[in-house]
């Protein structure tokens, strides 16, 4: 009998274990099916909505609505495959997705710019939050009654003010990145303001949680315990931030001869980020800022950064982000909008939040010198919700409490859905607002010259330096270094420089089979799939950053020579470049003469000069490369700028003024004049006042009558300078007369008469030459997309 009972008990135990395994398998299958639907629907929707100017965030939110309570959750047959009522697993996955996304956001942001604009960002962020808080407090009685809330009205008002004054920085950053706003002044100010708002709101929530009567899990937790947890969390985050830079530098030294770090090392980096973030969550605090700060402290150069960004970028943006943003849509039940009170409450919250954000942002914007239109658009974008809101309601939903909400019974299910619907609609509004901002800025730029002549020295110089092979890198990197105005050791005297290195790879059958598919422009392309010359360029870029401390962002573009200029122009538009530097198609040989170059590169240069959206400089490399300059090393580069007259020569002189700000660069202006032009006179007079009178630039003025005397002056510069900066041409009147007869030297159309003469081995044996062509405003400029279509039809 005992044996029978024992066997029966064992059978029962096996049956329980089998059912448990089946339940686990069913849970895993369900969550995998939900994730597949969420990712698939988001990409399908974005395929259509991106043509309407909507960022992918909107598609991801709508995809969440489709598989959530609003649509599939109400269909009987769908509930057999989707566990809509229990979203704990999806919540955990969404939380981990947020950790990876915010780490990548921190890794891709520009810390120096955030610090330079901290005061302006604080003014905009806090004025918008304060104004929004005041209006939300006034609207509290109406919303309280419409949502049938219970409990303390004062606590309800406080929670509502926190929700409406917050800004979801992940949403803002994603929208700004997709619509190419991160490279604009207003776009980066927008990101800085959203991050400050998010940090402040999360800090406010954390401080209030210390004095709330409940703890994680709904248990009573003393204030002392919460203070201890907070101190441990801060110590953990601070210690981990201190370990990031030394750890990454160690990995870089360990892999200095490789294109990237090993897979096990990459796994270790990601595990470090996830462990710190998860422990912060377990301590009862949100890990958003912990993940973001870990990415922000991450060194941007070396094999570690390249591998992490290359491995995470595609995966996060295409698989992780749809889960994170789609999760808000899954929880939202839009069918409740059919209730009159809910609909009115949603409209009131959207109106109050929008009016508060716009009004406060416009006030703050006026204080920092922004226009009314800029403040209006920034207010619309800063009104996106979801982050702090989701923290509050997810805590209330998961633990049946909230910092100031559920434990005191002031939020019911109706309020919960009203907030979710408001979050969704506010985020959908962000797409058209962002599209409006970028369209307005580009329309303005279309009818305004992008020349260096009008760029103030305290404004950021954005340079897109292009190269085709590692041989182009040394001279171009040296030119970028002296363009910064000073070395990193004297930051106070540096003119701001944003440097981008664009590696242009010709699309060949061999490269196509290696990369598997044609990816036209990719900031984080997998380096292991590219030729060895890319790794050599990476090493040169790492050495440049290590020795100069100038941030350098690398981009790869793979295309044929016929369409390569389109990639250059698009990259310049994406980063809002002020200057494009192109390598000359002929390179220096061992005997000191220029060899024969590739006709395809020459075609790229000519087309870029014709269609570029900013100033273009063609660089003839004749030995300017070498060790990067250091403070105290004396004059290492002597630069001559030849000025005859016209827009291109004014551009060359303006660039020479920037080079003169470097303590190791000596600049001499040679002005060759016959009769004087009023426009040139105004420019030269201002230049002399700023640079010559202060002793920064040497100025030599010579009277010449014809092309022969001009050639004699140029011959007198032989062997004295390491770099000559000249304008391409487009001279009229007197300027054309004093270059008359020099056309016989012009063998390369992209250099002009003076450039061809200086680059000729028969005329001058040393000294690199930079030929500048100023961007010209053309009414009815042809769009790049139109030209690409015509090119495709021609082929």
Short mmCIF file of N, CA and C in Angstrom, two decimals, residues 300-395:
data_model
loop_
_atom_site.label_atom_id
_atom_site.label_comp_id
_atom_site.label_asym_id
_atom_site.label_seq_id
_atom_site.Cartn_x
_atom_site.Cartn_y
_atom_site.Cartn_z
N UNK A 300 34.84 57.86 -27.12
CA UNK A 300 34.25 57.74 -28.45
C UNK A 300 35.18 57.13 -29.49
N UNK A 301 36.45 56.96 -29.16
CA UNK A 301 37.40 56.47 -30.16
C UNK A 301 37.95 55.12 -29.73
N UNK A 302 38.63 54.47 -30.67
CA UNK A 302 39.25 53.19 -30.38
C UNK A 302 38.39 52.02 -30.81
N UNK A 303 38.95 50.82 -30.82
CA UNK A 303 38.22 49.63 -31.26
C UNK A 303 37.02 49.30 -30.39
N UNK A 304 37.05 49.66 -29.10
CA UNK A 304 35.93 49.33 -28.22
C UNK A 304 34.68 50.10 -28.63
N UNK A 305 34.80 51.41 -28.79
CA UNK A 305 33.64 52.22 -29.17
C UNK A 305 33.12 51.82 -30.54
N UNK A 306 34.03 51.57 -31.49
CA UNK A 306 33.58 51.20 -32.83
C UNK A 306 32.82 49.88 -32.80
N UNK A 307 33.31 48.91 -32.04
CA UNK A 307 32.64 47.61 -31.99
C UNK A 307 31.29 47.72 -31.30
N UNK A 308 31.23 48.44 -30.18
CA UNK A 308 29.97 48.57 -29.44
C UNK A 308 28.93 49.29 -30.29
N UNK A 309 29.31 50.40 -30.90
CA UNK A 309 28.35 51.15 -31.72
C UNK A 309 27.95 50.38 -32.96
N UNK A 310 28.94 49.73 -33.59
CA UNK A 310 28.63 48.94 -34.78
C UNK A 310 27.73 47.75 -34.50
N UNK A 311 27.90 47.15 -33.32
CA UNK A 311 27.11 45.97 -32.98
C UNK A 311 25.72 46.34 -32.47
N UNK A 312 25.62 47.46 -31.75
CA UNK A 312 24.35 47.82 -31.13
C UNK A 312 23.42 48.60 -32.05
N UNK A 313 23.99 49.45 -32.90
CA UNK A 313 23.17 50.42 -33.63
C UNK A 313 22.02 49.77 -34.40
N UNK A 314 22.35 48.83 -35.29
CA UNK A 314 21.29 48.22 -36.11
C UNK A 314 20.32 47.42 -35.24
N UNK A 315 20.85 46.64 -34.31
CA UNK A 315 20.00 45.80 -33.47
C UNK A 315 19.07 46.64 -32.61
N UNK A 316 19.59 47.67 -31.98
CA UNK A 316 18.76 48.50 -31.09
C UNK A 316 17.69 49.24 -31.87
N UNK A 317 18.07 49.89 -32.96
CA UNK A 317 17.12 50.72 -33.70
C UNK A 317 16.04 49.91 -34.41
N UNK A 318 16.34 48.67 -34.78
CA UNK A 318 15.38 47.88 -35.54
C UNK A 318 14.62 46.84 -34.72
N UNK A 319 15.14 46.45 -33.57
CA UNK A 319 14.48 45.40 -32.78
C UNK A 319 14.18 45.83 -31.34
N UNK A 320 15.11 46.56 -30.73
CA UNK A 320 14.92 46.94 -29.33
C UNK A 320 13.97 48.12 -29.20
N UNK A 321 14.19 49.16 -29.99
CA UNK A 321 13.38 50.38 -29.90
C UNK A 321 11.90 50.11 -30.18
N UNK A 322 11.53 49.30 -31.20
CA UNK A 322 10.10 49.03 -31.39
C UNK A 322 9.43 48.40 -30.17
N UNK A 323 10.16 47.57 -29.44
CA UNK A 323 9.59 46.96 -28.23
C UNK A 323 9.40 48.00 -27.14
N UNK A 324 10.40 48.87 -26.97
CA UNK A 324 10.33 49.86 -25.90
C UNK A 324 9.18 50.84 -26.11
N UNK A 325 9.10 51.42 -27.32
CA UNK A 325 8.04 52.39 -27.57
C UNK A 325 6.69 51.71 -27.81
N UNK A 326 6.71 50.52 -28.40
CA UNK A 326 5.45 49.82 -28.64
C UNK A 326 4.77 49.38 -27.37
N UNK A 327 5.52 49.22 -26.30
CA UNK A 327 4.97 48.78 -25.02
C UNK A 327 3.90 49.76 -24.52
N UNK A 328 4.10 51.07 -24.73
CA UNK A 328 3.10 52.06 -24.30
C UNK A 328 1.80 51.86 -25.06
N UNK A 329 1.90 51.54 -26.35
CA UNK A 329 0.69 51.30 -27.12
C UNK A 329 -0.03 50.03 -26.72
N UNK A 330 0.72 48.99 -26.32
CA UNK A 330 0.11 47.74 -25.89
C UNK A 330 -0.78 47.97 -24.68
N UNK A 331 -0.36 48.82 -23.76
CA UNK A 331 -1.12 49.05 -22.54
C UNK A 331 -2.34 49.96 -22.73
N UNK A 332 -2.36 50.70 -23.83
CA UNK A 332 -3.41 51.70 -24.03
C UNK A 332 -4.68 51.07 -24.57
N UNK A 333 -5.80 51.43 -23.99
CA UNK A 333 -7.10 50.96 -24.45
C UNK A 333 -7.89 52.16 -24.98
N UNK A 334 -7.82 52.35 -26.31
CA UNK A 334 -8.47 53.50 -26.92
C UNK A 334 -9.99 53.37 -26.94
N UNK A 335 -10.50 52.17 -26.67
CA UNK A 335 -11.96 52.02 -26.69
C UNK A 335 -12.62 52.81 -25.56
N UNK A 336 -11.85 53.16 -24.54
CA UNK A 336 -12.41 53.93 -23.44
C UNK A 336 -12.71 55.38 -23.84
N UNK A 337 -12.17 55.82 -24.98
CA UNK A 337 -12.44 57.18 -25.44
C UNK A 337 -13.92 57.35 -25.78
N UNK A 338 -14.62 56.24 -25.98
CA UNK A 338 -16.06 56.33 -26.27
C UNK A 338 -16.83 56.91 -25.09
N UNK A 339 -16.25 56.81 -23.90
CA UNK A 339 -16.88 57.41 -22.73
C UNK A 339 -16.67 58.91 -22.75
N UNK A 340 -17.75 59.64 -22.56
CA UNK A 340 -17.70 61.10 -22.70
C UNK A 340 -16.71 61.74 -21.73
N UNK A 341 -16.71 61.29 -20.49
CA UNK A 341 -15.81 61.86 -19.49
C UNK A 341 -14.35 61.62 -19.84
N UNK A 342 -14.05 60.43 -20.32
CA UNK A 342 -12.67 60.12 -20.69
C UNK A 342 -12.22 60.99 -21.86
N UNK A 343 -13.07 61.11 -22.88
CA UNK A 343 -12.73 61.91 -24.05
C UNK A 343 -12.46 63.37 -23.67
N UNK A 344 -13.31 63.92 -22.82
CA UNK A 344 -13.13 65.32 -22.39
C UNK A 344 -11.84 65.46 -21.58
N UNK A 345 -11.57 64.48 -20.69
CA UNK A 345 -10.36 64.53 -19.87
C UNK A 345 -9.10 64.48 -20.74
N UNK A 346 -9.12 63.64 -21.78
CA UNK A 346 -7.97 63.54 -22.68
C UNK A 346 -7.74 64.87 -23.39
N UNK A 347 -8.82 65.46 -23.90
CA UNK A 347 -8.71 66.74 -24.60
C UNK A 347 -8.17 67.82 -23.66
N UNK A 348 -8.68 67.84 -22.42
CA UNK A 348 -8.23 68.84 -21.45
C UNK A 348 -6.75 68.67 -21.14
N UNK A 349 -6.32 67.43 -20.91
CA UNK A 349 -4.91 67.18 -20.58
C UNK A 349 -3.99 67.56 -21.75
N UNK A 350 -4.40 67.22 -22.95
CA UNK A 350 -3.57 67.57 -24.11
C UNK A 350 -3.50 69.09 -24.26
N UNK A 351 -4.63 69.76 -24.12
CA UNK A 351 -4.65 71.21 -24.26
C UNK A 351 -3.83 71.88 -23.17
N UNK A 352 -4.02 71.44 -21.92
CA UNK A 352 -3.28 72.03 -20.80
C UNK A 352 -1.78 71.79 -20.95
N UNK A 353 -1.40 70.53 -21.24
CA UNK A 353 0.01 70.21 -21.39
C UNK A 353 0.66 70.97 -22.53
N UNK A 354 -0.03 71.04 -23.67
CA UNK A 354 0.52 71.73 -24.84
C UNK A 354 0.65 73.23 -24.58
N UNK A 355 -0.41 73.83 -24.03
CA UNK A 355 -0.37 75.27 -23.75
C UNK A 355 0.72 75.61 -22.74
N UNK A 356 0.85 74.77 -21.71
CA UNK A 356 1.88 75.02 -20.71
C UNK A 356 3.28 74.91 -21.27
N UNK A 357 3.54 73.85 -22.03
CA UNK A 357 4.87 73.65 -22.58
C UNK A 357 5.24 74.74 -23.59
N UNK A 358 4.29 75.05 -24.48
CA UNK A 358 4.57 76.06 -25.50
C UNK A 358 4.78 77.43 -24.85
N UNK A 359 3.88 77.79 -23.93
CA UNK A 359 3.99 79.09 -23.29
C UNK A 359 5.28 79.23 -22.51
N UNK A 360 5.61 78.22 -21.68
CA UNK A 360 6.83 78.29 -20.89
C UNK A 360 8.09 78.25 -21.74
N UNK A 361 8.09 77.41 -22.78
CA UNK A 361 9.27 77.32 -23.64
C UNK A 361 9.49 78.61 -24.42
N UNK A 362 8.41 79.24 -24.86
CA UNK A 362 8.55 80.51 -25.57
C UNK A 362 9.11 81.59 -24.65
N UNK A 363 8.67 81.60 -23.40
CA UNK A 363 9.20 82.58 -22.44
C UNK A 363 10.69 82.32 -22.19
N UNK A 364 11.04 81.05 -21.92
CA UNK A 364 12.44 80.71 -21.73
C UNK A 364 13.28 80.96 -22.97
N UNK A 365 12.70 80.68 -24.14
CA UNK A 365 13.42 80.92 -25.38
C UNK A 365 13.73 82.38 -25.61
N UNK A 366 12.78 83.25 -25.27
CA UNK A 366 13.02 84.68 -25.42
C UNK A 366 14.14 85.16 -24.50
N UNK A 367 14.25 84.53 -23.33
CA UNK A 367 15.30 84.91 -22.39
C UNK A 367 16.69 84.57 -22.92
N UNK A 368 16.79 83.53 -23.76
CA UNK A 368 18.10 83.12 -24.30
C UNK A 368 18.27 83.53 -25.75
N UNK A 369 17.39 84.40 -26.25
CA UNK A 369 17.57 84.96 -27.58
C UNK A 369 16.94 84.19 -28.72
N UNK A 370 16.02 83.28 -28.45
CA UNK A 370 15.36 82.54 -29.51
C UNK A 370 14.19 83.34 -30.07
N UNK A 371 13.82 83.05 -31.32
CA UNK A 371 12.67 83.70 -31.91
C UNK A 371 11.38 83.06 -31.40
N UNK A 372 10.26 83.74 -31.65
CA UNK A 372 8.98 83.22 -31.21
C UNK A 372 8.66 81.91 -31.93
N UNK A 373 8.98 81.82 -33.22
CA UNK A 373 8.68 80.60 -33.98
C UNK A 373 9.49 79.43 -33.47
N UNK A 374 10.78 79.67 -33.17
CA UNK A 374 11.61 78.59 -32.64
C UNK A 374 11.10 78.11 -31.29
N UNK A 375 10.69 79.05 -30.44
CA UNK A 375 10.14 78.67 -29.15
C UNK A 375 8.86 77.89 -29.29
N UNK A 376 8.03 78.25 -30.27
CA UNK A 376 6.77 77.54 -30.51
C UNK A 376 7.02 76.09 -30.91
N UNK A 377 7.94 75.89 -31.84
CA UNK A 377 8.20 74.53 -32.32
C UNK A 377 8.89 73.70 -31.24
N UNK A 378 9.84 74.29 -30.50
CA UNK A 378 10.50 73.56 -29.43
C UNK A 378 9.50 73.17 -28.34
N UNK A 379 8.54 74.06 -28.07
CA UNK A 379 7.52 73.74 -27.08
C UNK A 379 6.68 72.54 -27.49
N UNK A 380 6.33 72.46 -28.77
CA UNK A 380 5.57 71.31 -29.26
C UNK A 380 6.36 70.02 -29.10
N UNK A 381 7.66 70.07 -29.42
CA UNK A 381 8.49 68.87 -29.33
C UNK A 381 8.77 68.46 -27.89
N UNK A 382 8.93 69.44 -27.01
CA UNK A 382 9.17 69.12 -25.60
C UNK A 382 7.92 68.64 -24.88
N UNK A 383 6.79 68.67 -25.57
CA UNK A 383 5.54 68.22 -24.96
C UNK A 383 5.31 66.72 -25.09
N UNK A 384 6.26 66.00 -25.72
CA UNK A 384 6.09 64.54 -25.83
C UNK A 384 6.17 63.92 -24.44
N UNK A 385 5.33 62.95 -24.21
CA UNK A 385 5.24 62.32 -22.89
C UNK A 385 5.60 60.85 -23.00
N UNK A 386 5.60 60.22 -21.82
CA UNK A 386 5.75 58.79 -21.82
C UNK A 386 6.74 58.25 -20.83
N UNK A 387 7.77 59.01 -20.48
CA UNK A 387 8.82 58.42 -19.69
C UNK A 387 8.48 58.41 -18.19
N UNK A 388 8.42 59.59 -17.60
CA UNK A 388 8.05 59.67 -16.19
C UNK A 388 6.63 59.15 -15.99
N UNK A 389 5.77 59.43 -16.95
CA UNK A 389 4.38 58.95 -16.87
C UNK A 389 4.35 57.43 -16.78
N UNK A 390 5.13 56.76 -17.65
CA UNK A 390 5.13 55.30 -17.66
C UNK A 390 5.74 54.73 -16.38
N UNK A 391 6.71 55.45 -15.82
CA UNK A 391 7.29 54.99 -14.56
C UNK A 391 6.23 54.98 -13.47
N UNK A 392 5.49 56.07 -13.37
CA UNK A 392 4.48 56.19 -12.32
C UNK A 392 3.39 55.12 -12.45
N UNK A 393 2.84 55.00 -13.65
CA UNK A 393 1.72 54.08 -13.80
C UNK A 393 2.17 52.62 -13.85
N UNK A 394 3.41 52.36 -14.29
CA UNK A 394 3.88 50.98 -14.27
C UNK A 394 4.14 50.51 -12.84
N UNK A 395 4.65 51.41 -12.00
CA UNK A 395 4.84 51.06 -10.60
C UNK A 395 3.49 50.80 -9.95
#
